[in-house]
PDB file of C-alpha atoms in Angstrom:
ATOM      1  CA  ILE F   1     137.598 102.935  47.049  1.00 75.00           C
ATOM      2  CA  ASP F   2     134.661 101.516  44.666  1.00 84.00           C
ATOM      3  CA  VAL F   3     135.116  97.891  45.229  1.00 91.00           C
ATOM      4  CA  SER F   4     133.142  96.911  42.135  1.00 92.00           C
ATOM      5  CA  VAL F   5     134.562  99.450  39.790  1.00 93.00           C
ATOM      6  CA  SER F   6     137.734  98.580  40.847  1.00 94.00           C
ATOM      7  CA  ALA F   7     137.136  94.394  40.523  1.00 95.00           C
ATOM      8  CA  ALA F   8     135.895  95.193  37.187  1.00 95.00           C
ATOM      9  CA  LEU F   9     138.623  96.710  36.279  1.00 96.00           C
ATOM     10  CA  LEU F  10     141.242  94.017  37.370  1.00 96.00           C
ATOM     11  CA  LEU F  11     139.314  91.481  35.629  1.00 97.00           C
ATOM     12  CA  VAL F  12     139.196  93.490  32.172  1.00 96.00           C
ATOM     13  CA  ILE F  13     142.434  94.239  32.161  1.00 96.00           C
ATOM     14  CA  MET F  14     144.304  91.107  32.972  1.00 97.00           C
ATOM     15  CA  LEU F  15     144.083  89.361  29.788  1.00 96.00           C
ATOM     16  CA  GLU F  16     145.727  92.333  28.007  1.00 96.00           C
ATOM     17  CA  TYR F  17     148.854  91.921  30.864  1.00 96.00           C
ATOM     18  CA  ALA F  18     148.965  87.816  30.485  1.00 96.00           C
ATOM     19  CA  VAL F  19     148.951  88.370  26.469  1.00 96.00           C
ATOM     20  CA  SER F  20     151.491  91.254  26.302  1.00 94.00           C
ATOM     21  CA  ASP F  21     153.957  89.118  29.392  1.00 94.00           C
ATOM     22  CA  TRP F  22     153.264  85.780  28.368  1.00 95.00           C
ATOM     23  CA  ALA F  23     151.826  85.372  24.497  1.00 93.00           C
ATOM     24  CA  ALA F  24     155.241  85.384  22.427  1.00 91.00           C
ATOM     25  CA  ILE F  25     156.420  82.520  25.244  1.00 92.00           C
ATOM     26  CA  PHE F  26     153.670  80.344  24.985  1.00 94.00           C
ATOM     27  CA  VAL F  27     153.498  79.990  21.007  1.00 93.00           C
ATOM     28  CA  LYS F  28     157.127  80.097  20.743  1.00 91.00           C
ATOM     29  CA  GLU F  29     158.429  77.452  23.795  1.00 88.00           C
ATOM     30  CA  ASP F  30     155.113  75.513  24.263  1.00 90.00           C
ATOM     31  CA  MET F  31     153.811  75.326  20.673  1.00 91.00           C
ATOM     32  CA  ASN F  32     157.477  75.243  18.776  1.00 89.00           C
ATOM     33  CA  ILE F  33     156.985  77.955  16.257  1.00 89.00           C
ATOM     34  CA  LEU F  34     159.535  79.546  14.979  1.00 82.00           C
ATOM     35  CA  SER F  35     160.862  82.572  16.256  1.00 78.00           C
ATOM     36  CA  GLY F  36     159.709  85.895  14.472  1.00 84.00           C
ATOM     37  CA  ILE F  37     155.998  84.375  12.942  1.00 91.00           C
ATOM     38  CA  HIS F  38     155.790  83.690  16.881  1.00 91.00           C
ATOM     39  CA  THR F  39     154.703  87.207  17.747  1.00 93.00           C
ATOM     40  CA  LEU F  40     151.941  87.112  15.275  1.00 95.00           C
ATOM     41  CA  PRO F  41     148.860  86.203  17.522  1.00 96.00           C
ATOM     42  CA  TYR F  42     150.181  88.981  20.138  1.00 95.00           C
ATOM     43  CA  ILE F  43     150.442  91.472  17.401  1.00 96.00           C
ATOM     44  CA  LEU F  44     146.617  90.787  15.940  1.00 97.00           C
ATOM     45  CA  PHE F  45     145.493  90.751  19.640  1.00 97.00           C
ATOM     46  CA  THR F  46     147.334  94.507  19.966  1.00 97.00           C
ATOM     47  CA  LEU F  47     145.762  95.674  16.385  1.00 98.00           C
ATOM     48  CA  ALA F  48     142.091  94.426  17.096  1.00 98.00           C
ATOM     49  CA  MET F  49     142.266  96.063  20.327  1.00 97.00           C
ATOM     50  CA  ILE F  50     142.904  99.511  18.491  1.00 97.00           C
ATOM     51  CA  ILE F  51     140.719  98.495  16.001  1.00 97.00           C
ATOM     52  CA  GLY F  52     137.889  98.071  18.763  1.00 96.00           C
ATOM     53  CA  ARG F  53     138.745 101.061  20.917  1.00 96.00           C
ATOM     54  CA  LEU F  54     138.865 103.153  17.838  1.00 97.00           C
ATOM     55  CA  ASN F  55     135.339 102.232  16.688  1.00 95.00           C
ATOM     56  CA  LEU F  56     133.297 101.690  19.819  1.00 94.00           C
ATOM     57  CA  HIS F  57     131.627 104.879  18.964  1.00 93.00           C
ATOM     58  CA  ASN F  58     129.981 103.284  16.097  1.00 95.00           C
ATOM     59  CA  LEU F  59     128.260 100.613  18.317  1.00 95.00           C
ATOM     60  CA  LEU F  60     126.949 103.151  21.233  1.00 93.00           C
ATOM     61  CA  PRO F  61     124.135 104.807  19.259  1.00 95.00           C
ATOM     62  CA  HIS F  62     122.558 101.120  18.709  1.00 96.00           C
ATOM     63  CA  TYR F  63     123.475  99.709  21.905  1.00 95.00           C
ATOM     64  CA  ALA F  64     123.848 100.478  25.508  1.00 93.00           C
ATOM     65  CA  ILE F  65     127.357 100.143  27.102  1.00 93.00           C
ATOM     66  CA  ASP F  66     126.188  97.446  29.561  1.00 92.00           C
ATOM     67  CA  PHE F  67     124.938  95.060  26.716  1.00 95.00           C
ATOM     68  CA  LEU F  68     128.181  95.720  25.331  1.00 96.00           C
ATOM     69  CA  ILE F  69     130.351  95.036  28.238  1.00 95.00           C
ATOM     70  CA  VAL F  70     128.420  91.714  28.792  1.00 96.00           C
ATOM     71  CA  ARG F  71     128.800  90.547  25.327  1.00 97.00           C
ATOM     72  CA  ALA F  72     132.373  91.665  24.676  1.00 97.00           C
ATOM     73  CA  SER F  73     133.509  90.112  27.754  1.00 97.00           C
ATOM     74  CA  LEU F  74     131.977  86.687  27.143  1.00 98.00           C
ATOM     75  CA  LEU F  75     133.252  86.840  23.410  1.00 97.00           C
ATOM     76  CA  SER F  76     136.799  87.642  24.582  1.00 98.00           C
ATOM     77  CA  GLY F  77     136.618  85.196  27.562  1.00 98.00           C
ATOM     78  CA  LEU F  78     135.323  82.510  25.421  1.00 98.00           C
ATOM     79  CA  SER F  79     137.438  82.900  22.412  1.00 98.00           C
ATOM     80  CA  PHE F  80     140.624  83.010  24.428  1.00 98.00           C
ATOM     81  CA  LEU F  81     139.819  79.804  26.010  1.00 98.00           C
ATOM     82  CA  ALA F  82     138.836  78.199  23.179  1.00 98.00           C
ATOM     83  CA  GLY F  83     142.134  78.967  21.325  1.00 97.00           C
ATOM     84  CA  ILE F  84     144.189  77.620  24.060  1.00 97.00           C
ATOM     85  CA  PHE F  85     142.095  74.543  24.478  1.00 96.00           C
ATOM     86  CA  ALA F  86     142.147  73.648  20.609  1.00 97.00           C
ATOM     87  CA  VAL F  87     145.608  74.037  20.498  1.00 96.00           C
ATOM     88  CA  SER F  88     146.015  71.506  23.146  1.00 92.00           C
ATOM     89  CA  PHE F  89     144.014  69.098  21.331  1.00 94.00           C
ATOM     90  CA  VAL F  90     145.983  69.875  18.026  1.00 93.00           C
ATOM     91  CA  GLY F  91     149.319  69.625  19.282  1.00 88.00           C
ATOM     92  CA  THR F  92     152.548  70.757  18.115  1.00 87.00           C
ATOM     93  CA  ALA F  93     152.789  68.747  15.164  1.00 89.00           C
ATOM     94  CA  ASN F  94     150.629  71.088  12.698  1.00 91.00           C
ATOM     95  CA  LYS F  95     152.140  74.125  13.544  1.00 92.00           C
ATOM     96  CA  THR F  96     150.354  76.049  10.649  1.00 93.00           C
ATOM     97  CA  LEU F  97     146.944  74.963  12.545  1.00 96.00           C
ATOM     98  CA  VAL F  98     147.959  75.858  15.816  1.00 95.00           C
ATOM     99  CA  LEU F  99     149.022  79.519  14.293  1.00 95.00           C
ATOM    100  CA  ILE F 100     145.907  79.972  12.293  1.00 96.00           C
ATOM    101  CA  ILE F 101     143.884  78.935  15.537  1.00 97.00           C
ATOM    102  CA  LEU F 102     145.740  81.139  18.224  1.00 97.00           C
ATOM    103  CA  SER F 103     145.791  84.420  15.491  1.00 97.00           C
ATOM    104  CA  ILE F 104     141.878  84.035  15.341  1.00 98.00           C
ATOM    105  CA  SER F 105     141.187  83.184  18.719  1.00 98.00           C
ATOM    106  CA  PHE F 106     143.782  85.941  20.076  1.00 98.00           C
ATOM    107  CA  THR F 107     142.271  88.764  17.441  1.00 98.00           C
ATOM    108  CA  VAL F 108     138.522  87.782  18.490  1.00 98.00           C
ATOM    109  CA  ALA F 109     139.747  88.036  22.281  1.00 98.00           C
ATOM    110  CA  GLY F 110     141.280  91.565  21.508  1.00 97.00           C
ATOM    111  CA  LEU F 111     138.759  93.278  20.028  1.00 97.00           C
ATOM    112  CA  GLY F 112     136.104  91.875  22.471  1.00 96.00           C
ATOM    113  CA  SER F 113     138.332  93.247  25.311  1.00 96.00           C
ATOM    114  CA  SER F 114     139.632  96.105  23.783  1.00 96.00           C
ATOM    115  CA  PHE F 115     137.308  99.082  25.351  1.00 96.00           C
ATOM    116  CA  LEU F 116     136.530  97.020  28.392  1.00 96.00           C
ATOM    117  CA  GLY F 117     139.153  98.797  30.342  1.00 94.00           C
ATOM    118  CA  PRO F 118     138.641 102.289  29.245  1.00 94.00           C
ATOM    119  CA  SER F 119     134.881 101.563  29.723  1.00 94.00           C
ATOM    120  CA  VAL F 120     135.614 100.681  33.378  1.00 94.00           C
ATOM    121  CA  MET F 121     137.375 104.000  33.855  1.00 93.00           C
ATOM    122  CA  ASN F 122     134.756 105.799  32.390  1.00 92.00           C
ATOM    123  CA  ALA F 123     132.040 103.958  34.794  1.00 92.00           C
ATOM    124  CA  ALA F 124     134.645 104.976  37.663  1.00 92.00           C
ATOM    125  CA  ASN F 125     134.353 108.895  36.811  1.00 91.00           C
ATOM    126  CA  THR F 126     130.728 108.904  36.345  1.00 90.00           C
ATOM    127  CA  ARG F 127     130.011 107.328  39.800  1.00 89.00           C
ATOM    128  CA  SER F 128     132.295 108.889  41.817  1.00 89.00           C
ATOM    129  CA  LYS F 129     131.932 112.930  42.947  1.00 90.00           C
ATOM    130  CA  PHE F 130     135.628 113.640  42.631  1.00 90.00           C
ATOM    131  CA  PRO F 131     137.493 114.989  39.698  1.00 91.00           C
ATOM    132  CA  SER F 132     138.267 112.351  36.749  1.00 89.00           C
ATOM    133  CA  SER F 133     142.135 113.008  37.957  1.00 91.00           C
ATOM    134  CA  VAL F 134     141.480 111.856  41.516  1.00 92.00           C
ATOM    135  CA  VAL F 135     139.498 108.710  40.219  1.00 91.00           C
ATOM    136  CA  ILE F 136     142.106 107.973  38.172  1.00 91.00           C
ATOM    137  CA  GLY F 137     144.866 108.292  40.405  1.00 92.00           C
ATOM    138  CA  GLN F 138     142.767 106.035  43.426  1.00 91.00           C
ATOM    139  CA  ILE F 139     141.632 103.523  40.777  1.00 92.00           C
ATOM    140  CA  GLY F 140     145.502 103.310  39.805  1.00 90.00           C
ATOM    141  CA  VAL F 141     146.899 102.582  43.073  1.00 93.00           C
ATOM    142  CA  ILE F 142     144.776 100.081  43.710  1.00 93.00           C
ATOM    143  CA  ASN F 143     144.831  98.241  40.455  1.00 94.00           C
ATOM    144  CA  ILE F 144     149.144  98.366  40.602  1.00 95.00           C
ATOM    145  CA  ALA F 145     148.878  96.191  43.858  1.00 95.00           C
ATOM    146  CA  LEU F 146     146.063  94.318  42.451  1.00 96.00           C
ATOM    147  CA  VAL F 147     147.915  93.724  39.192  1.00 96.00           C
ATOM    148  CA  PHE F 148     150.758  92.989  40.852  1.00 97.00           C
ATOM    149  CA  VAL F 149     149.368  90.042  42.883  1.00 97.00           C
ATOM    150  CA  MET F 150     147.815  88.582  39.681  1.00 97.00           C
ATOM    151  CA  ARG F 151     150.821  88.439  37.583  1.00 97.00           C
ATOM    152  CA  TRP F 152     152.498  87.175  40.661  1.00 97.00           C
ATOM    153  CA  VAL F 153     149.770  84.070  40.634  1.00 97.00           C
ATOM    154  CA  ILE F 154     149.755  83.975  36.820  1.00 97.00           C
ATOM    155  CA  ALA F 155     153.520  83.128  36.656  1.00 96.00           C
ATOM    156  CA  TRP F 156     153.348  80.983  39.585  1.00 97.00           C
ATOM    157  CA  THR F 157     150.691  78.762  37.973  1.00 97.00           C
ATOM    158  CA  ALA F 158     153.037  78.705  34.782  1.00 96.00           C
ATOM    159  CA  GLN F 159     155.813  77.421  37.037  1.00 95.00           C
ATOM    160  CA  ALA F 160     153.705  75.169  38.873  1.00 97.00           C
ATOM    161  CA  THR F 161     151.535  73.685  36.294  1.00 96.00           C
ATOM    162  CA  SER F 162     151.928  74.740  32.395  1.00 94.00           C
ATOM    163  CA  LEU F 163     151.622  78.126  30.642  1.00 95.00           C
ATOM    164  CA  SER F 164     148.412  76.960  28.874  1.00 95.00           C
ATOM    165  CA  ILE F 165     146.563  76.523  32.335  1.00 96.00           C
ATOM    166  CA  ALA F 166     148.124  79.905  33.612  1.00 97.00           C
ATOM    167  CA  LEU F 167     146.686  81.620  30.457  1.00 97.00           C
ATOM    168  CA  CYS F 168     143.208  80.028  31.357  1.00 97.00           C
ATOM    169  CA  ILE F 169     143.095  82.612  34.217  1.00 98.00           C
ATOM    170  CA  PRO F 170     142.688  85.930  32.458  1.00 97.00           C
ATOM    171  CA  ALA F 171     140.332  84.171  30.050  1.00 97.00           C
ATOM    172  CA  LEU F 172     138.134  82.926  32.960  1.00 98.00           C
ATOM    173  CA  MET F 173     138.478  86.588  34.896  1.00 98.00           C
ATOM    174  CA  LEU F 174     136.923  88.031  31.341  1.00 97.00           C
ATOM    175  CA  LEU F 175     133.987  85.798  32.209  1.00 97.00           C
ATOM    176  CA  ALA F 176     133.188  87.039  35.915  1.00 97.00           C
ATOM    177  CA  VAL F 177     132.600  90.830  33.972  1.00 96.00           C
ATOM    178  CA  PRO F 178     129.106  90.451  33.559  1.00 96.00           C
ATOM    179  CA  TYR F 179     128.553  90.189  37.134  1.00 95.00           C
ATOM    180  CA  PHE F 180     129.443  93.642  37.418  1.00 93.00           C
ATOM    181  CA  SER F 181     127.800  95.225  34.490  1.00 90.00           C
ATOM    182  CA  LYS F 182     125.557  97.060  37.157  1.00 90.00           C
ATOM    183  CA  ILE F 183     128.156  99.985  37.230  1.00 89.00           C
ATOM    184  CA  PHE F 184     127.892 100.288  33.851  1.00 86.00           C
ATOM    185  CA  LYS F 185     124.328 101.440  34.117  1.00 78.00           C
ATOM    186  CA  SER F 186     124.626 104.810  35.383  1.00 54.00           C
ATOM    187  CA  ALA F 187     127.841 105.575  33.309  1.00 48.00           C
TER     188      ALA F 187
END
């Protein structure tokens, strides 16, 4: 078990899971945005992730992957936190402003986190002497358990406090990714 890789993967993928689990509920129920349009931040997050993953190759000739990982994780985590805090201060009175803030912060967060997960998997393959299928299988088994626990923690936090606080957990996790940037130096 490569503890550094497993920890890094958990940190980078939890925002994606949290957004897919909770974003639409947060926008609809906590921000009181009408049905239909409440999915816009989630859709923009997903589109930004797709665009980021498809265009990473344009950045790699100019920047080292560990440099990109650090900057992208900080950008993604801070953007997401800023959006959550900003809409908490704005409140639900100005729904248009709330939707604009969340759309921008989710888009930037999606773009920043887009290539983090695949990059961790690439680092895991590079660091291991086993074939990539074995590495992916090992990482998958470990991560299924860790993601289950973190989803439970986020759900419990949402139940005990608020969804705004619960959504801060995966964003804060992204801010810890730079501590694991050494795993990418050999990738």
